[in-house]
C-alpha positions as a Markdown table, in Angstrom:
| # | Residue | x | y | z |
|---|---|---|---|---|
| 1 | Unk | -59.6 | -70.9 | 193.8 |
| 2 | Unk | -58.6 | -70.3 | 197.5 |
| 3 | Unk | -59.8 | -71.1 | 200.8 |
| 4 | Unk | -60.3 | -68.2 | 203.0 |
| 5 | Unk | -59.7 | -68.8 | 206.7 |
| 6 | Unk | -61.6 | -66.0 | 208.5 |
| 7 | Unk | -60.5 | -65.6 | 212.0 |
| 8 | Unk | -62.7 | -63.4 | 214.3 |
| 9 | Unk | -61.7 | -60.8 | 217.0 |
| 10 | Unk | -62.2 | -60.7 | 220.7 |
| 11 | Unk | -65.5 | -62.0 | 222.1 |
| 12 | Unk | -66.8 | -62.6 | 218.6 |
| 13 | Unk | -68.4 | -65.3 | 216.5 |
| 14 | Unk | -67.5 | -66.9 | 213.1 |
| 15 | Unk | -71.1 | -65.7 | 211.9 |
| 16 | Unk | -69.9 | -62.1 | 211.9 |
| 17 | Unk | -68.2 | -63.0 | 208.6 |
| 18 | Unk | -71.5 | -64.4 | 206.9 |
| 19 | Unk | -71.8 | -61.5 | 204.4 |
| 20 | Unk | -68.3 | -61.7 | 203.3 |
| 21 | Unk | -68.3 | -65.5 | 203.1 |
| 22 | Unk | -71.5 | -65.4 | 200.9 |
| 23 | Unk | -69.7 | -63.1 | 198.5 |
| 24 | Unk | -66.4 | -65.0 | 198.4 |
| 25 | Unk | -68.4 | -68.3 | 198.0 |
| 26 | Unk | -70.3 | -66.7 | 194.9 |
| 27 | Unk | -66.8 | -66.3 | 193.4 |
| 28 | Unk | -66.1 | -69.8 | 193.7 |
| 29 | Unk | -63.9 | -69.7 | 196.9 |
| 30 | Unk | -64.3 | -71.9 | 199.9 |
| 31 | Unk | -64.5 | -70.3 | 203.3 |
| 32 | Unk | -63.8 | -71.3 | 206.9 |
| 33 | Unk | -65.0 | -69.1 | 209.7 |
| 34 | Unk | -64.9 | -71.1 | 212.9 |
| 35 | Unk | -66.1 | -69.9 | 216.3 |
| 36 | Unk | -63.0 | -69.5 | 218.6 |
| 37 | Unk | -62.9 | -70.8 | 222.1 |
| 38 | Unk | -62.7 | -67.3 | 223.3 |
| 39 | Unk | -64.8 | -67.9 | 226.4 |
| 40 | Unk | -62.7 | -71.1 | 227.7 |
| 41 | Unk | -60.2 | -69.9 | 230.2 |
| 42 | Unk | -58.3 | -73.1 | 229.4 |
| 43 | Unk | -57.8 | -72.0 | 225.9 |
| 44 | Unk | -54.7 | -69.9 | 225.2 |
| 45 | Unk | -53.1 | -69.0 | 222.0 |
| 46 | Unk | -51.9 | -72.4 | 221.2 |
| 47 | Unk | -55.5 | -73.9 | 221.9 |
| 48 | Unk | -57.1 | -71.3 | 219.8 |
| 49 | Unk | -54.8 | -71.9 | 216.8 |
| 50 | Unk | -55.4 | -75.7 | 217.2 |
| 51 | Unk | -59.1 | -75.0 | 216.9 |
| 52 | Unk | -58.7 | -73.1 | 213.6 |
| 53 | Unk | -56.3 | -75.7 | 212.3 |
| 54 | Unk | -59.0 | -78.5 | 213.2 |
| 55 | Unk | -61.5 | -76.5 | 211.4 |
| 56 | Unk | -59.6 | -76.1 | 208.2 |
| 57 | Unk | -59.2 | -79.9 | 208.0 |
| 58 | Unk | -57.6 | -80.9 | 204.7 |
| 59 | Unk | -58.3 | -77.9 | 202.8 |
| 60 | Unk | -55.6 | -76.4 | 200.5 |
| 61 | Unk | -54.7 | -73.0 | 198.9 |
| 62 | Unk | -55.2 | -71.2 | 202.3 |
| 63 | Unk | -55.6 | -67.4 | 202.8 |
| 64 | Unk | -55.5 | -66.7 | 206.4 |
| 65 | Unk | -57.1 | -63.6 | 207.5 |
| 66 | Unk | -57.1 | -62.3 | 211.1 |
| 67 | Unk | -59.4 | -59.4 | 212.4 |
| 68 | Unk | -58.6 | -57.3 | 215.3 |
| 69 | Unk | -57.5 | -59.4 | 218.1 |
| 70 | Unk | -57.4 | -62.4 | 215.5 |
| 71 | Unk | -54.0 | -60.9 | 214.5 |
| 72 | Unk | -52.4 | -62.9 | 217.2 |
| 73 | Unk | -53.9 | -66.2 | 216.2 |
| 74 | Unk | -53.7 | -65.8 | 212.2 |
| 75 | Unk | -49.9 | -65.9 | 211.9 |
| 76 | Unk | -49.7 | -69.1 | 214.1 |
| 77 | Unk | -52.1 | -70.8 | 211.8 |
| 78 | Unk | -50.3 | -69.6 | 208.7 |
| 79 | Unk | -46.9 | -70.8 | 210.1 |
| 80 | Unk | -48.3 | -74.3 | 210.7 |
| 81 | Unk | -50.0 | -74.9 | 207.3 |
| 82 | Unk | -49.0 | -74.3 | 203.7 |
| 83 | Unk | -50.7 | -71.0 | 203.4 |
| 84 | Unk | -50.7 | -68.8 | 200.2 |
| 85 | Unk | -50.9 | -65.5 | 202.1 |
| 86 | Unk | -51.6 | -64.0 | 205.5 |
| 87 | Unk | -53.8 | -60.9 | 205.7 |
| 88 | Unk | -54.2 | -58.8 | 208.8 |
| 89 | Unk | -57.7 | -56.8 | 208.8 |
| 90 | Unk | -57.7 | -53.8 | 211.1 |
| 91 | Unk | -55.7 | -56.1 | 213.3 |
| 92 | Unk | -53.1 | -56.4 | 216.3 |
| 93 | Unk | -49.8 | -57.3 | 214.9 |
| 94 | Unk | -47.9 | -59.2 | 217.5 |
| 95 | Unk | -44.1 | -59.0 | 218.2 |
| 96 | Unk | -42.0 | -62.0 | 219.2 |
| 97 | Unk | -42.6 | -62.6 | 223.0 |
| 98 | Unk | -45.4 | -60.1 | 223.3 |
| 99 | Unk | -48.6 | -60.8 | 225.3 |
| 100 | Unk | -51.8 | -59.2 | 223.8 |
| 101 | Unk | -52.2 | -57.4 | 227.2 |
| 102 | Unk | -48.8 | -55.6 | 226.4 |
| 103 | Unk | -49.6 | -54.8 | 222.8 |
| 104 | Unk | -51.5 | -51.8 | 223.7 |
| 105 | Unk | -48.9 | -49.9 | 225.6 |
| 106 | Unk | -46.1 | -51.2 | 223.3 |
| 107 | Unk | -47.7 | -49.6 | 220.1 |
| 108 | Unk | -48.8 | -46.3 | 221.8 |
| 109 | Unk | -52.5 | -47.1 | 221.2 |
| 110 | Unk | -53.8 | -44.7 | 224.0 |
| 111 | Unk | -52.0 | -41.6 | 222.6 |
| 112 | Unk | -52.9 | -42.5 | 219.1 |
| 113 | Unk | -56.7 | -42.6 | 220.0 |
| 114 | Unk | -56.4 | -39.5 | 222.1 |
| 115 | Unk | -54.8 | -37.6 | 219.1 |
| 116 | Unk | -57.6 | -38.9 | 216.7 |
| 117 | Unk | -60.3 | -38.0 | 219.2 |
| 118 | Unk | -59.0 | -34.5 | 219.4 |
| 119 | Unk | -59.3 | -34.3 | 215.5 |
| 120 | Unk | -62.8 | -35.7 | 215.3 |
| 121 | Unk | -64.5 | -34.3 | 218.3 |
| 122 | Unk | -64.3 | -37.4 | 220.5 |
| 123 | Unk | -65.9 | -40.0 | 218.1 |
| 124 | Unk | -62.8 | -42.1 | 218.3 |
| 125 | Unk | -62.6 | -44.2 | 221.5 |
| 126 | Unk | -66.3 | -43.0 | 222.2 |
| 127 | Unk | -67.8 | -45.3 | 225.0 |
| 128 | Unk | -70.9 | -45.9 | 222.8 |
| 129 | Unk | -70.0 | -49.2 | 220.7 |
| 130 | Unk | -72.3 | -47.9 | 217.9 |
| 131 | Unk | -70.3 | -44.8 | 217.6 |
| 132 | Unk | -66.8 | -46.1 | 218.0 |
| 133 | Unk | -67.1 | -49.8 | 216.7 |
| 134 | Unk | -70.0 | -50.4 | 214.5 |
| 135 | Unk | -70.3 | -46.9 | 213.0 |
| 136 | Unk | -71.7 | -47.5 | 209.5 |
| 137 | Unk | -73.1 | -50.8 | 210.2 |
| 138 | Unk | -76.9 | -50.9 | 209.7 |
| 139 | Unk | -78.5 | -50.8 | 213.1 |
| 140 | Unk | -80.0 | -54.1 | 212.9 |
| 141 | Unk | -76.8 | -56.0 | 212.1 |
| 142 | Unk | -75.0 | -54.1 | 214.9 |
| 143 | Unk | -77.6 | -55.0 | 217.5 |
| 144 | Unk | -77.4 | -58.6 | 216.2 |
| 145 | Unk | -73.5 | -58.4 | 216.5 |
| 146 | Unk | -73.6 | -57.1 | 220.2 |
| 147 | Unk | -76.2 | -59.7 | 221.1 |
| 148 | Unk | -73.9 | -62.6 | 219.8 |
| 149 | Unk | -70.8 | -61.0 | 221.6 |
| 150 | Unk | -69.0 | -63.3 | 224.2 |
| 151 | Unk | -66.2 | -62.9 | 226.7 |
| 152 | Unk | -62.4 | -63.3 | 226.0 |
| 153 | Unk | -60.4 | -65.5 | 228.0 |
| 154 | Unk | -57.7 | -63.8 | 230.4 |
| 155 | Unk | -55.3 | -66.8 | 229.5 |
| 156 | Unk | -55.4 | -66.0 | 225.9 |
| 157 | Unk | -54.7 | -62.3 | 226.5 |
| 158 | Unk | -51.7 | -63.3 | 228.8 |
| 159 | Unk | -50.1 | -66.0 | 226.7 |
| 160 | Unk | -46.9 | -65.1 | 225.3 |
| 161 | Unk | -46.9 | -65.0 | 221.4 |
| 162 | Unk | -44.4 | -67.8 | 220.7 |
| 163 | Unk | -43.1 | -67.2 | 217.1 |
| 164 | Unk | -39.6 | -66.0 | 216.7 |
| 165 | Unk | -40.7 | -63.7 | 213.7 |
| 166 | Unk | -43.5 | -63.2 | 211.4 |
| 167 | Unk | -44.2 | -66.3 | 209.1 |
| 168 | Unk | -42.2 | -66.2 | 205.8 |
| 169 | Unk | -45.1 | -65.8 | 203.4 |
| 170 | Unk | -46.8 | -63.0 | 201.5 |
| 171 | Unk | -48.3 | -60.7 | 204.1 |
| 172 | Unk | -50.7 | -57.9 | 203.8 |
| 173 | Unk | -52.3 | -55.4 | 206.1 |
| 174 | Unk | -55.8 | -54.0 | 205.2 |
| 175 | Unk | -56.9 | -51.0 | 207.4 |
| 176 | Unk | -60.4 | -49.5 | 207.4 |
| 177 | Unk | -60.4 | -45.6 | 206.8 |
| 178 | Unk | -63.6 | -45.1 | 209.0 |
| 179 | Unk | -62.2 | -47.2 | 212.1 |
| 180 | Unk | -62.7 | -45.4 | 215.3 |
| 181 | Unk | -61.4 | -48.3 | 217.4 |
| 182 | Unk | -58.0 | -48.6 | 215.5 |
| 183 | Unk | -57.6 | -45.2 | 213.8 |
| 184 | Unk | -56.2 | -45.3 | 210.4 |
| 185 | Unk | -53.0 | -43.3 | 211.1 |
| 186 | Unk | -52.2 | -45.6 | 214.0 |
| 187 | Unk | -52.5 | -48.7 | 211.8 |
| 188 | Unk | -50.6 | -47.3 | 209.0 |
| 189 | Unk | -47.7 | -47.0 | 211.5 |
| 190 | Unk | -48.1 | -50.4 | 213.1 |
| 191 | Unk | -47.9 | -51.9 | 209.5 |
| 192 | Unk | -45.0 | -50.1 | 208.7 |
| 193 | Unk | -43.1 | -50.7 | 211.9 |
| 194 | Unk | -44.1 | -54.3 | 212.6 |
| 195 | Unk | -44.5 | -55.8 | 209.1 |
| 196 | Unk | -42.3 | -53.2 | 207.1 |
| 197 | Unk | -45.1 | -52.8 | 204.6 |
| 198 | Unk | -47.6 | -50.1 | 203.5 |
| 199 | Unk | -51.1 | -51.0 | 204.5 |
| 200 | Unk | -53.9 | -51.3 | 201.9 |
| 201 | Unk | -56.9 | -49.3 | 202.7 |
| 202 | Unk | -60.7 | -49.6 | 202.2 |
| 203 | Unk | -63.9 | -47.9 | 203.4 |
| 204 | Unk | -65.5 | -49.0 | 206.5 |
| 205 | Unk | -65.5 | -49.0 | 210.3 |
| 206 | Unk | -63.6 | -51.5 | 212.5 |
| 207 | Unk | -66.1 | -54.1 | 211.6 |
| 208 | Unk | -65.9 | -53.9 | 207.9 |
| 209 | Unk | -67.3 | -57.4 | 207.4 |
| 210 | Unk | -70.6 | -55.9 | 208.4 |
| 211 | Unk | -70.4 | -52.3 | 207.1 |
| 212 | Unk | -68.7 | -53.0 | 203.8 |
| 213 | Unk | -68.7 | -56.9 | 202.9 |
| 214 | Unk | -68.7 | -56.3 | 199.2 |
| 215 | Unk | -65.6 | -54.2 | 199.4 |
| 216 | Unk | -64.0 | -56.6 | 201.7 |
| 217 | Unk | -64.6 | -59.7 | 199.7 |
| 218 | Unk | -63.2 | -57.7 | 196.6 |
| 219 | Unk | -60.1 | -56.7 | 198.5 |
| 220 | Unk | -59.4 | -60.1 | 199.8 |
| 221 | Unk | -59.8 | -61.7 | 196.3 |
| 222 | Unk | -57.7 | -59.0 | 194.8 |
| 223 | Unk | -54.9 | -59.9 | 197.0 |
| 224 | Unk | -54.7 | -63.2 | 195.1 |
| 225 | Unk | -54.5 | -61.6 | 191.5 |
| 226 | Unk | -52.1 | -58.8 | 192.3 |
| 227 | Unk | -50.1 | -59.9 | 195.3 |
| 228 | Unk | -51.4 | -56.9 | 197.4 |
| 229 | Unk | -54.6 | -55.8 | 199.3 |
| 230 | Unk | -55.8 | -52.5 | 198.2 |
| 231 | Unk | -59.1 | -50.8 | 198.9 |
């Protein structure tokens, strides 16, 4: 069985993974879902990766999963430890020498959101997080998630991603077809251009761990059996 290392996105907490964690544990897996030091202005990329490595301890058979901004941290962790696989979930895929603050312009994010918003009547990129970020999440869960949200350190966002290339291990990308924060067409291109792979797909919004935890747990476990993440 595997140990799934679940790395949350910007200003989030490890508890956001609780529904997925419950399902993975029911299948016999171990799970590590730490709170990252995202509000600590002294914590950059290296310190955040250190916090994840410390939380992992001596666990083995690691599958490192990075959600959203967690895509900048996950490959740093997977590069340092003997991981079985790296999974980007609706995530930012960094390029060598890139800062998270640069990623948006470098990937053409604004144009992609504008194009999708023109197709869906302005739902994508909507200012209301219940519309653009937590669409499909039960209202009570979305309210709890918003109440738990934290700040994100500017140092993390400004730190240069230090690896010369993506880690040399099986790497997957999983996008969410109902994502109104990172549109599906946009992430299909990011996965192809930055990882050279075709993204796997599943239903759900940007926070699929809350909207579709069963499907997400199944997709993550399926990556161990088939060598790919599919929806």
